[in-house]
Coordinates of C-alpha atoms in Angstrom, one line a residue:
Chain A
M1 CA 0.0 0.2 -0.2
K2 CA 3.0 2.2 -0.6
T3 CA 1.1 4.1 -3.4
T4 CA -1.9 4.6 -1.3
T5 CA 0.1 6.0 1.6
A6 CA 1.7 8.4 -1.0
I7 CA -1.6 9.4 -2.4
L8 CA -3.1 10.1 0.9
L9 CA -0.3 12.3 1.6
L10 CA -0.6 13.9 -1.7
F11 CA -4.2 14.5 -1.4
G12 CA -3.7 15.7 2.7
T13 CA -1.4 18.3 1.4
L14 CA -3.8 19.3 -1.4
L15 CA -6.8 19.3 1.3
F16 CA -4.8 21.9 3.4
T17 CA -3.6 24.0 0.6
M18 CA -6.8 24.5 -1.4
C19 CA -9.0 24.9 2.0
T20 CA -6.8 27.8 2.8
P21 CA -9.1 30.7 1.8
V22 CA -7.3 33.6 -0.3
E23 CA -9.3 36.2 1.5
E24 CA -9.1 35.4 5.1
Y25 CA -11.9 37.9 6.5
E26 CA -15.1 36.3 6.4
I27 CA -18.2 38.1 7.8
G28 CA -20.3 36.2 10.2
E29 CA -17.1 34.6 11.7
G30 CA -15.6 36.7 14.2
T31 CA -16.3 39.7 16.4
W32 CA -17.4 43.1 15.6
V33 CA -15.4 45.9 17.6
D34 CA -17.0 49.3 17.5
L35 CA -14.2 52.1 17.0
T36 CA -16.8 54.8 17.4
H37 CA -17.4 57.4 20.2
D38 CA -21.0 58.5 20.9
Y39 CA -22.2 61.7 19.7
S40 CA -23.7 63.7 22.9
E41 CA -22.9 67.0 24.7
E42 CA -19.7 65.6 26.2
T43 CA -18.2 65.1 22.5
L44 CA -15.2 66.9 21.9
F45 CA -14.6 69.2 19.1
W46 CA -12.1 71.7 17.8
P47 CA -11.8 74.9 20.3
T48 CA -12.9 77.1 17.3
S49 CA -15.6 74.5 16.1
D50 CA -19.3 74.4 16.7
T51 CA -20.2 71.4 19.0
F52 CA -22.9 68.6 18.7
K53 CA -26.3 69.8 20.3
L54 CA -29.5 67.2 20.2
D55 CA -32.8 69.2 20.6
T56 CA -36.2 67.4 21.6
V57 CA -38.8 67.4 19.1
F58 CA -41.1 64.9 21.1
V59 CA -40.9 62.7 24.0
G60 CA -44.1 61.0 25.5
Q61 CA -47.5 59.7 25.0
T62 CA -49.4 61.2 21.9
D63 CA -53.0 62.3 21.6
S64 CA -53.5 59.0 19.7
G65 CA -52.3 56.8 22.7
F66 CA -49.2 55.5 21.7
Y67 CA -45.5 56.5 22.7
Y68 CA -43.3 58.5 20.6
E69 CA -39.6 60.2 20.6
S70 CA -37.9 62.2 18.4
Y71 CA -35.1 64.6 18.1
K72 CA -33.2 66.8 16.0
F73 CA -29.6 67.7 16.1
S74 CA -26.8 70.3 14.6
T75 CA -23.2 69.5 14.7
A76 CA -19.9 70.7 12.7
E77 CA -18.6 68.0 10.3
H78 CA -15.3 67.7 11.9
G79 CA -15.6 66.3 15.7
G80 CA -16.3 63.3 17.7
T81 CA -15.4 60.1 15.5
H82 CA -15.5 61.6 12.0
L83 CA -14.2 61.6 8.3
D84 CA -12.0 63.9 7.3
A85 CA -12.7 63.9 3.2
P86 CA -9.6 64.9 0.8
I87 CA -11.5 68.2 0.0
H88 CA -11.2 69.6 3.8
F89 CA -7.3 70.6 2.9
S90 CA -7.3 69.9 -0.9
E91 CA -9.1 71.8 -3.8
G92 CA -11.1 69.8 -6.2
K93 CA -10.4 66.3 -4.4
K94 CA -13.1 64.0 -3.0
S95 CA -15.7 65.4 -1.2
V96 CA -17.4 62.8 1.4
E97 CA -20.2 61.3 -1.0
E98 CA -17.6 60.8 -3.5
L99 CA -15.7 58.2 -1.5
E100 CA -16.3 54.9 -2.6
V101 CA -17.4 52.1 -0.2
D102 CA -14.4 50.2 -1.8
Q103 CA -12.1 52.8 -0.6
L104 CA -13.8 52.9 3.2
T105 CA -13.4 49.2 3.7
G106 CA -10.6 47.0 3.9
Q107 CA -7.5 45.1 5.8
A108 CA -6.6 46.9 8.8
V109 CA -2.9 47.5 9.9
V110 CA -2.5 48.8 13.0
V111 CA 0.6 50.6 14.2
D112 CA 0.9 51.1 18.1
V113 CA 3.1 54.2 19.0
S114 CA 1.6 54.5 22.5
D115 CA 5.1 54.0 24.1
K116 CA 6.1 56.8 22.4
A117 CA 3.1 58.9 22.8
E118 CA 3.1 58.2 26.4
A119 CA 6.6 59.8 26.8
N120 CA 5.7 62.7 24.6
R121 CA 2.0 64.0 24.2
D122 CA 3.6 66.0 21.1
Y123 CA 5.0 63.0 19.5
Q124 CA 4.9 62.9 15.7
I125 CA 4.7 59.6 14.3
T126 CA 7.7 58.9 11.8
P127 CA 8.6 56.8 8.7
K128 CA 10.7 54.7 11.3
D129 CA 7.8 53.7 12.8
L130 CA 6.4 52.3 9.8
T131 CA 9.5 50.6 8.7
S132 CA 9.8 49.0 12.4
W133 CA 6.5 47.5 12.2
E134 CA 7.1 46.3 8.6
A135 CA 10.2 44.7 10.0
E136 CA 7.9 42.6 12.3
Y137 CA 4.6 42.2 10.7
G138 CA 5.8 42.5 6.9
E139 CA 4.9 45.2 4.4
I140 CA 1.7 47.2 4.6
P141 CA -0.4 45.4 2.3
N142 CA -2.3 47.3 -0.8
G143 CA -5.4 48.5 0.0
A144 CA -4.6 48.9 3.8
M145 CA -6.6 50.7 6.2
L146 CA -3.5 52.2 8.1
L147 CA -4.6 52.9 11.7
F148 CA -2.5 54.2 14.4
Y149 CA -2.9 53.6 18.4
T150 CA -1.8 56.3 20.3
G151 CA -3.3 55.8 23.6
L152 CA -4.8 58.9 23.7
S153 CA -8.4 57.7 23.4
A154 CA -8.0 56.5 26.9
Y155 CA -8.4 60.1 28.1
W156 CA -11.7 60.7 26.1
P157 CA -13.9 62.7 26.4
D158 CA -11.8 64.9 29.2
A159 CA -10.7 68.0 27.0
E160 CA -8.0 68.7 29.2
Q161 CA -6.3 65.5 28.9
Y162 CA -7.2 64.9 25.3
L163 CA -6.8 68.2 23.6
G164 CA -4.4 69.5 26.0
T165 CA -6.7 72.4 26.8
T166 CA -10.3 73.3 27.7
T167 CA -10.0 76.8 26.5
R168 CA -12.3 77.4 23.5
G169 CA -11.6 79.7 20.3
Q170 CA -8.4 80.9 18.9
Q171 CA -6.6 80.8 22.6
G172 CA -7.5 77.0 22.9
V173 CA -6.1 76.1 19.3
A174 CA -2.8 77.8 20.4
E175 CA -2.9 75.4 23.8
L176 CA -3.6 72.1 21.5
S177 CA -1.3 69.3 22.5
F178 CA -1.6 65.8 21.0
P179 CA 0.4 63.3 19.1
G180 CA -0.2 63.3 15.3
I181 CA 1.5 62.1 12.1
H182 CA 4.7 63.6 10.8
P183 CA 4.4 65.1 7.2
E184 CA 7.6 63.0 6.1
T185 CA 5.6 59.9 7.4
A186 CA 2.5 61.0 5.0
R187 CA 5.0 61.8 2.1
W188 CA 6.7 58.0 2.6
L189 CA 3.2 56.6 2.7
V190 CA 2.0 58.5 -0.6
E191 CA 5.4 57.7 -2.5
N192 CA 6.3 53.8 -1.3
R193 CA 2.8 52.4 -0.2
N194 CA -0.6 52.2 -1.8
I195 CA -3.2 52.6 1.2
K196 CA -6.8 53.4 1.1
A197 CA -7.2 55.6 4.2
V198 CA -5.6 56.5 7.7
G199 CA -7.1 56.7 11.1
L200 CA -6.1 57.6 14.5
D201 CA -7.1 58.3 18.1
T202 CA -6.5 61.7 18.6
P203 CA -8.4 65.0 17.4
S204 CA -6.2 65.4 14.1
L205 CA -3.7 63.7 11.6
D206 CA -1.4 66.4 12.1
Y207 CA -0.3 67.0 15.7
G208 CA -2.0 69.4 18.2
Q209 CA 1.0 72.0 17.7
S210 CA 0.8 72.0 13.9
T211 CA 0.0 75.3 12.3
L212 CA 0.0 74.2 8.5
F213 CA -1.4 70.9 8.7
E214 CA 0.9 69.4 6.2
T215 CA 0.1 65.9 6.7
H216 CA -3.4 66.5 6.0
Q217 CA -2.4 68.4 2.9
I218 CA -0.1 65.7 1.6
L219 CA -2.7 62.7 2.3
F220 CA -5.6 64.4 0.9
E221 CA -3.8 65.5 -2.4
A222 CA -3.5 62.0 -2.8
N223 CA -7.0 61.6 -2.3
I224 CA -6.6 59.6 1.0
P225 CA -9.1 60.3 3.5
G226 CA -8.6 60.6 7.3
F227 CA -10.4 59.1 10.2
E228 CA -10.1 60.9 13.4
N229 CA -11.2 60.5 16.9
V230 CA -11.3 57.0 16.5
A231 CA -11.9 54.7 19.7
N232 CA -10.8 51.3 20.9
L233 CA -8.1 50.5 18.8
D234 CA -6.4 48.7 21.4
Q235 CA -8.9 46.1 20.8
L236 CA -7.5 45.1 17.3
P237 CA -4.4 43.1 16.8
A238 CA -1.9 44.4 14.5
T239 CA -3.1 42.6 11.4
G240 CA -5.9 40.5 10.8
A241 CA -8.8 42.8 11.4
Y242 CA -11.3 44.1 8.5
V243 CA -12.4 47.8 8.6
V244 CA -15.8 49.0 7.7
A245 CA -15.8 53.1 7.9
L246 CA -19.3 54.5 7.0
P247 CA -19.5 58.3 7.1
M248 CA -22.6 60.0 7.1
K249 CA -23.4 60.4 3.2
I250 CA -23.5 64.7 3.2
K251 CA -23.2 65.9 -0.6
N252 CA -20.2 68.0 -1.1
G253 CA -19.3 67.7 2.6
S254 CA -15.9 68.1 3.7
G255 CA -16.2 65.7 6.7
A256 CA -18.8 64.0 8.2
P257 CA -19.9 61.8 11.6
L258 CA -18.2 58.5 10.9
R259 CA -19.2 54.9 12.2
I260 CA -16.2 52.8 12.1
V261 CA -16.2 49.3 13.1
A262 CA -13.8 46.2 12.4
L263 CA -14.4 42.6 12.3
V264 CA -11.8 40.6 14.4
K265 CA -11.5 37.2 13.9
D266 CA -11.9 34.8 16.8
Chain B
M1 CA -5.0 0.1 -8.7
K2 CA -8.5 -0.1 -7.8
T3 CA -7.8 0.8 -4.0
T4 CA -6.0 3.7 -5.2
T5 CA -9.0 4.9 -7.7
A6 CA -11.4 4.8 -4.7
I7 CA -9.0 6.7 -2.4
L8 CA -8.9 9.1 -5.3
L9 CA -12.6 9.5 -5.4
L10 CA -13.0 9.6 -1.8
F11 CA -10.6 12.5 -1.4
G12 CA -12.0 14.5 -4.3
T13 CA -15.4 14.2 -2.6
L14 CA -13.9 15.4 0.9
L15 CA -11.9 18.1 -0.8
F16 CA -15.0 19.2 -2.3
T17 CA -17.2 19.0 0.8
M18 CA -14.7 20.3 3.2
C19 CA -13.7 23.4 0.8
T20 CA -17.6 24.6 0.8
P21 CA -17.3 27.3 3.2
V22 CA -19.8 27.5 6.1
E23 CA -20.3 31.0 5.6
E24 CA -20.5 32.2 2.3
Y25 CA -20.2 35.8 2.7
E26 CA -16.3 36.8 2.5
I27 CA -15.3 40.3 2.8
G28 CA -13.0 41.5 -0.2
E29 CA -14.9 39.0 -2.7
G30 CA -17.8 40.7 -4.1
T31 CA -18.9 44.5 -4.9
W32 CA -20.0 46.7 -2.4
V33 CA -23.5 48.4 -3.4
D34 CA -24.2 51.6 -1.7
L35 CA -27.8 51.5 -0.5
T36 CA -27.8 55.1 0.7
H37 CA -29.1 58.5 -0.6
D38 CA -26.9 61.5 -0.2
Y39 CA -27.6 64.1 2.4
S40 CA -28.6 67.8 0.6
E41 CA -31.0 70.5 0.3
E42 CA -32.9 67.9 -1.9
T43 CA -33.2 65.1 0.8
L44 CA -36.9 64.2 1.7
F45 CA -38.1 64.6 5.0
W46 CA -41.6 64.1 7.0
P47 CA -44.0 67.3 6.1
T48 CA -43.6 68.0 9.7
S49 CA -40.0 67.7 10.1
D50 CA -36.9 69.9 10.1
T51 CA -34.9 69.2 7.0
F52 CA -31.2 69.0 6.2
K53 CA -29.1 72.4 6.1
L54 CA -25.5 72.5 5.4
D55 CA -23.6 75.8 6.1
T56 CA -20.5 77.1 5.3
V57 CA -17.9 77.8 7.9
F58 CA -14.8 78.4 5.4
V59 CA -14.0 77.9 1.8
G60 CA -10.7 79.0 0.4
Q61 CA -7.4 79.9 0.8
T62 CA -6.3 80.6 4.3
D63 CA -4.1 83.5 5.5
S64 CA -1.6 80.7 6.2
G65 CA -1.5 79.8 2.2
F66 CA -3.2 76.3 2.1
Y67 CA -6.5 75.5 0.9
Y68 CA -9.4 74.9 3.6
E69 CA -13.1 74.0 3.3
S70 CA -15.6 73.0 6.2
Y71 CA -18.9 73.2 7.0
K72 CA -21.8 72.4 9.8
F73 CA -25.0 71.0 9.6
S74 CA -28.3 70.6 11.4
T75 CA -31.4 67.8 10.6
A76 CA -33.9 65.9 12.4
E77 CA -33.0 62.3 12.9
H78 CA -35.9 60.9 10.8
G79 CA -35.0 61.8 7.3
G80 CA -32.8 60.8 4.3
T81 CA -31.6 57.2 4.3
H82 CA -31.9 56.7 8.4
L83 CA -32.4 54.6 11.0
D84 CA -35.3 54.1 13.2
A85 CA -34.4 52.8 16.9
P86 CA -37.0 51.1 18.8
I87 CA -37.2 53.7 21.3
H88 CA -38.8 56.0 18.7
F89 CA -42.1 54.4 19.3
S90 CA -41.3 51.9 22.1
E91 CA -41.0 53.3 25.5
G92 CA -37.6 51.8 27.3
K93 CA -36.5 50.2 24.2
K94 CA -33.1 50.6 22.4
S95 CA -31.9 54.0 21.5
V96 CA -29.4 54.3 18.5
E97 CA -26.2 53.9 20.3
E98 CA -27.4 50.5 22.2
L99 CA -27.9 48.8 19.0
E100 CA -25.0 46.5 18.6
V101 CA -23.1 46.3 15.3
D102 CA -23.8 42.7 15.5
Q103 CA -27.7 43.5 15.1
L104 CA -27.0 46.1 12.1
T105 CA -25.2 43.3 10.0
G106 CA -26.2 40.3 8.2
Q107 CA -27.6 38.3 5.8
A108 CA -29.9 40.2 3.3
V109 CA -33.3 38.9 2.5
V110 CA -34.9 41.2 -0.6
V111 CA -38.7 40.9 -1.1
D112 CA -39.9 42.4 -4.1
V113 CA -43.2 43.7 -3.9
S114 CA -42.7 46.3 -6.6
D115 CA -45.7 44.8 -9.0
K116 CA -48.1 45.0 -6.1
A117 CA -46.8 48.9 -5.2
E118 CA -46.9 50.0 -8.9
A119 CA -50.5 49.1 -8.8
N120 CA -51.5 50.5 -5.8
R121 CA -49.1 53.2 -4.0
D122 CA -50.8 52.8 -0.6
Y123 CA -50.0 49.1 -0.8
Q124 CA -49.6 47.3 2.6
I125 CA -47.0 44.1 2.4
T126 CA -48.9 41.1 3.9
P127 CA -47.7 38.1 5.3
K128 CA -48.4 36.2 2.4
D129 CA -45.9 38.3 0.7
L130 CA -43.5 36.7 2.8
T131 CA -44.6 33.1 2.6
S132 CA -44.7 33.2 -1.0
W133 CA -41.3 34.6 -1.0
E134 CA -40.3 31.6 1.3
A135 CA -41.9 29.3 -1.0
E136 CA -39.2 30.2 -3.7
Y137 CA -36.1 30.9 -1.8
G138 CA -36.9 29.1 1.8
E139 CA -37.6 30.2 5.2
I140 CA -36.1 33.4 6.1
P141 CA -32.8 32.8 7.9
N142 CA -32.2 33.5 11.7
G143 CA -30.9 36.8 11.9
A144 CA -31.7 38.0 8.4
M145 CA -31.8 41.7 7.5
L146 CA -35.2 41.9 5.9
L147 CA -35.5 44.2 3.1
F148 CA -38.5 45.4 1.3
Y149 CA -38.0 46.7 -2.6
T150 CA -41.3 48.5 -3.5
G151 CA -39.9 50.6 -6.2
L152 CA -40.9 53.9 -4.7
S153 CA -36.9 54.7 -4.5
A154 CA -37.0 55.5 -8.3
Y155 CA -38.9 58.8 -7.8
W156 CA -36.4 59.9 -5.2
P157 CA -36.0 63.1 -4.4
D158 CA -39.5 64.0 -6.0
A159 CA -41.6 64.9 -3.3
E160 CA -44.8 64.7 -5.1
Q161 CA -44.1 61.2 -6.5
Y162 CA -42.2 59.7 -3.5
L163 CA -44.3 60.9 -0.5
G164 CA -47.5 62.1 -2.6
T165 CA -47.2 65.6 -1.9
T166 CA -45.2 68.5 -1.5
T167 CA -47.1 70.3 1.2
R168 CA -45.4 70.7 4.4
G169 CA -46.8 70.6 7.7
Q170 CA -50.0 68.8 9.2
Q171 CA -52.0 69.2 6.0
G172 CA -48.9 67.5 4.1
V173 CA -49.2 64.4 6.8
A174 CA -52.6 63.8 5.6
E175 CA -51.8 63.8 2.0
L176 CA -48.8 61.2 2.6
S177 CA -49.3 58.2 0.0
F178 CA -46.9 55.4 -0.2
P179 CA -46.7 51.9 0.6
G180 CA -45.5 50.0 3.7
I181 CA -45.6 47.1 6.1
H182 CA -49.0 45.8 6.9
P183 CA -49.2 45.6 11.2
E184 CA -50.4 41.9 10.4
T185 CA -47.2 41.2 8.7
A186 CA -44.9 42.9 11.6
R187 CA -46.9 40.5 14.1
W188 CA -46.2 37.7 12.0
L189 CA -42.6 38.3 11.6
V190 CA -42.3 38.8 15.7
E191 CA -44.5 35.6 16.4
N192 CA -42.5 33.5 13.7
R193 CA -39.4 34.5 12.5
N194 CA -36.0 35.7 14.1
I195 CA -35.0 38.8 12.1
K196 CA -32.3 41.4 13.1
A197 CA -33.9 44.4 11.3
V198 CA -36.1 45.7 8.7
G199 CA -35.6 48.0 5.8
L200 CA -37.7 49.1 2.7
D201 CA -37.5 52.2 0.1
T202 CA -40.3 54.3 1.4
P203 CA -40.5 57.1 4.1
S204 CA -41.6 54.8 6.8
L205 CA -42.3 51.4 7.8
D206 CA -46.0 51.9 8.3
Y207 CA -47.8 52.9 4.8
G208 CA -48.3 56.8 4.2
Q209 CA -52.0 56.8 5.5
S210 CA -51.4 55.0 8.9
T211 CA -52.2 57.2 11.8
L212 CA -51.4 55.1 14.7
F213 CA -48.1 53.3 13.3
E214 CA -48.7 50.1 14.6
T215 CA -45.8 48.3 12.1
H216 CA -43.4 50.6 14.2
Q217 CA -44.9 49.8 17.5
I218 CA -44.8 45.9 17.0
L219 CA -41.3 45.8 15.8
F220 CA -39.8 48.2 18.1
E221 CA -41.4 46.8 21.0
A222 CA -39.6 43.5 20.0
N223 CA -36.5 45.7 19.9
I224 CA -36.3 45.1 16.0
P225 CA -34.9 48.7 14.4
G226 CA -36.1 49.9 10.9
F227 CA -34.2 51.5 8.1
E228 CA -36.3 54.0 6.0
N229 CA -35.5 55.5 2.6
V230 CA -33.3 52.8 1.4
A231 CA -31.9 53.2 -1.8
N232 CA -30.6 50.8 -4.6
L233 CA -32.6 47.7 -3.1
D234 CA -33.2 46.6 -6.9
Q235 CA -29.5 46.2 -7.3
L236 CA -29.5 43.2 -4.7
P237 CA -30.6 39.5 -5.3
A238 CA -33.1 38.0 -3.3
T239 CA -30.8 36.1 -1.0
G240 CA -26.7 36.1 -0.8
A241 CA -26.0 39.5 -0.2
Y242 CA -24.5 41.1 3.2
V243 CA -25.6 44.2 4.7
V244 CA -23.8 46.4 7.0
A245 CA -26.1 49.3 8.1
L246 CA -24.2 51.9 10.4
P247 CA -26.0 54.8 11.7
M248 CA -24.4 58.0 13.1
K249 CA -24.0 56.9 16.7
I250 CA -26.0 59.5 18.5
K251 CA -26.4 58.7 22.3
N252 CA -29.9 58.4 23.5
G253 CA -31.0 59.2 19.7
S254 CA -34.7 57.9 18.6
G255 CA -33.2 57.5 15.0
A256 CA -30.0 58.8 13.1
P257 CA -28.7 59.1 9.6
L258 CA -27.8 55.8 8.3
R259 CA -25.0 54.5 5.8
I260 CA -26.4 51.2 4.8
V261 CA -24.2 49.3 2.2
A262 CA -24.5 45.7 1.1
L263 CA -21.7 43.2 -0.3
V264 CA -22.9 41.4 -3.3
K265 CA -21.1 38.3 -4.3
D266 CA -19.4 38.4 -8.0

């Protein structure tokens, strides 16, 4: 039965090889992690920006005898967990509704820079942070959703700890202090990798003390959108999660409230 | 080599059986279909409701020499493609942020009632519409996202055709005319099937002439949320698509702008 044994081995190997899925992300297998902060009166916004307000339309029993409640709200586009569309800093680039669902979904790459951000809350993520990550996990794949975990999300919604200030208005902007992505890193990504989007758990892609927002400019010029104030990134593995990031579909919007979730394999 | 042939056949069969995935929905394989209307000044709302307004914060070159644009907006919760949370009509039931991502994602079941709705724009979907669908496609699976295609979405955003009226205020409510889900169908679903959510391409789960909104009451009492003004349902197959429906995460909200998409196998 030597031939039979050989065939058994051959088919065993074939079975293993052919059953390994090309795409490893199967919806329905795995656990959804919500990477989104609530919108409420506590939601943090840029110091110069209008904030989120929910107003009651009706709450209670109607004259017709049934229970009913309903609200309306107002908000700036750029607060809470939200999308930055490329047009926010780059004329003629994509607005919110022009971003295809395909660009807002994909394999998560999660880069943990929390040690550095804890040591320096004005830390700017460097190209070396990415090459170090790649040395451990392999090259950032085409179409990746690149997410940075700085650890700042632990302070949400405490403005003093998260934004670095509770001051509103232009004086508040001058006092902002939080980590971000160095413009050189944005340039390295645009020139060397093919990512779909970038996200992080801080108020802005650029660090708090930025005045030119160069990281925004560089990424958006390349039509790469940003996700800001992302939550729960500590719950994602470095690779292997799948991100679905769906903004409210505002026509001509420069940004929008974002519901971002990730499927993590069990 | 008779034994070898038998083993070949055995392993061939095994290979086929074991490689058939348990879950047939693989993210990354397939095409995303956006089931969401834009938010703009054209977005349709209930006649008594505030509508969507986008206000400019800044558009143009800044003094610092870079391009920048930014907006703010206001809207009622219940207009455009949106979520109805159970608390909208059922006291103490789930509000927007209490709906887990797992309940907002799942296998699509698409029931086409467009022939009946075209013949009668005040048509109410019956339990028989569901049992007829099941006779053709099998029982509605546990955890299904149940979507009804009435064809009304073809008229969006023409208020006269879609809502049945352009009149605003209480008089407009009296003139509403569009199809919906009969309360008996809602009751049948709650008692006989185990669905996660219900959606359709009309302004309301109940038909336009409803005054008691019983379908809302019955489904929401069972913590089953609704998706209203859904778009592009004609692009989905009756079975086999996977829905991801992510509302803006409004704390204590009774409803919210919804981005709803579906993955359709190629």
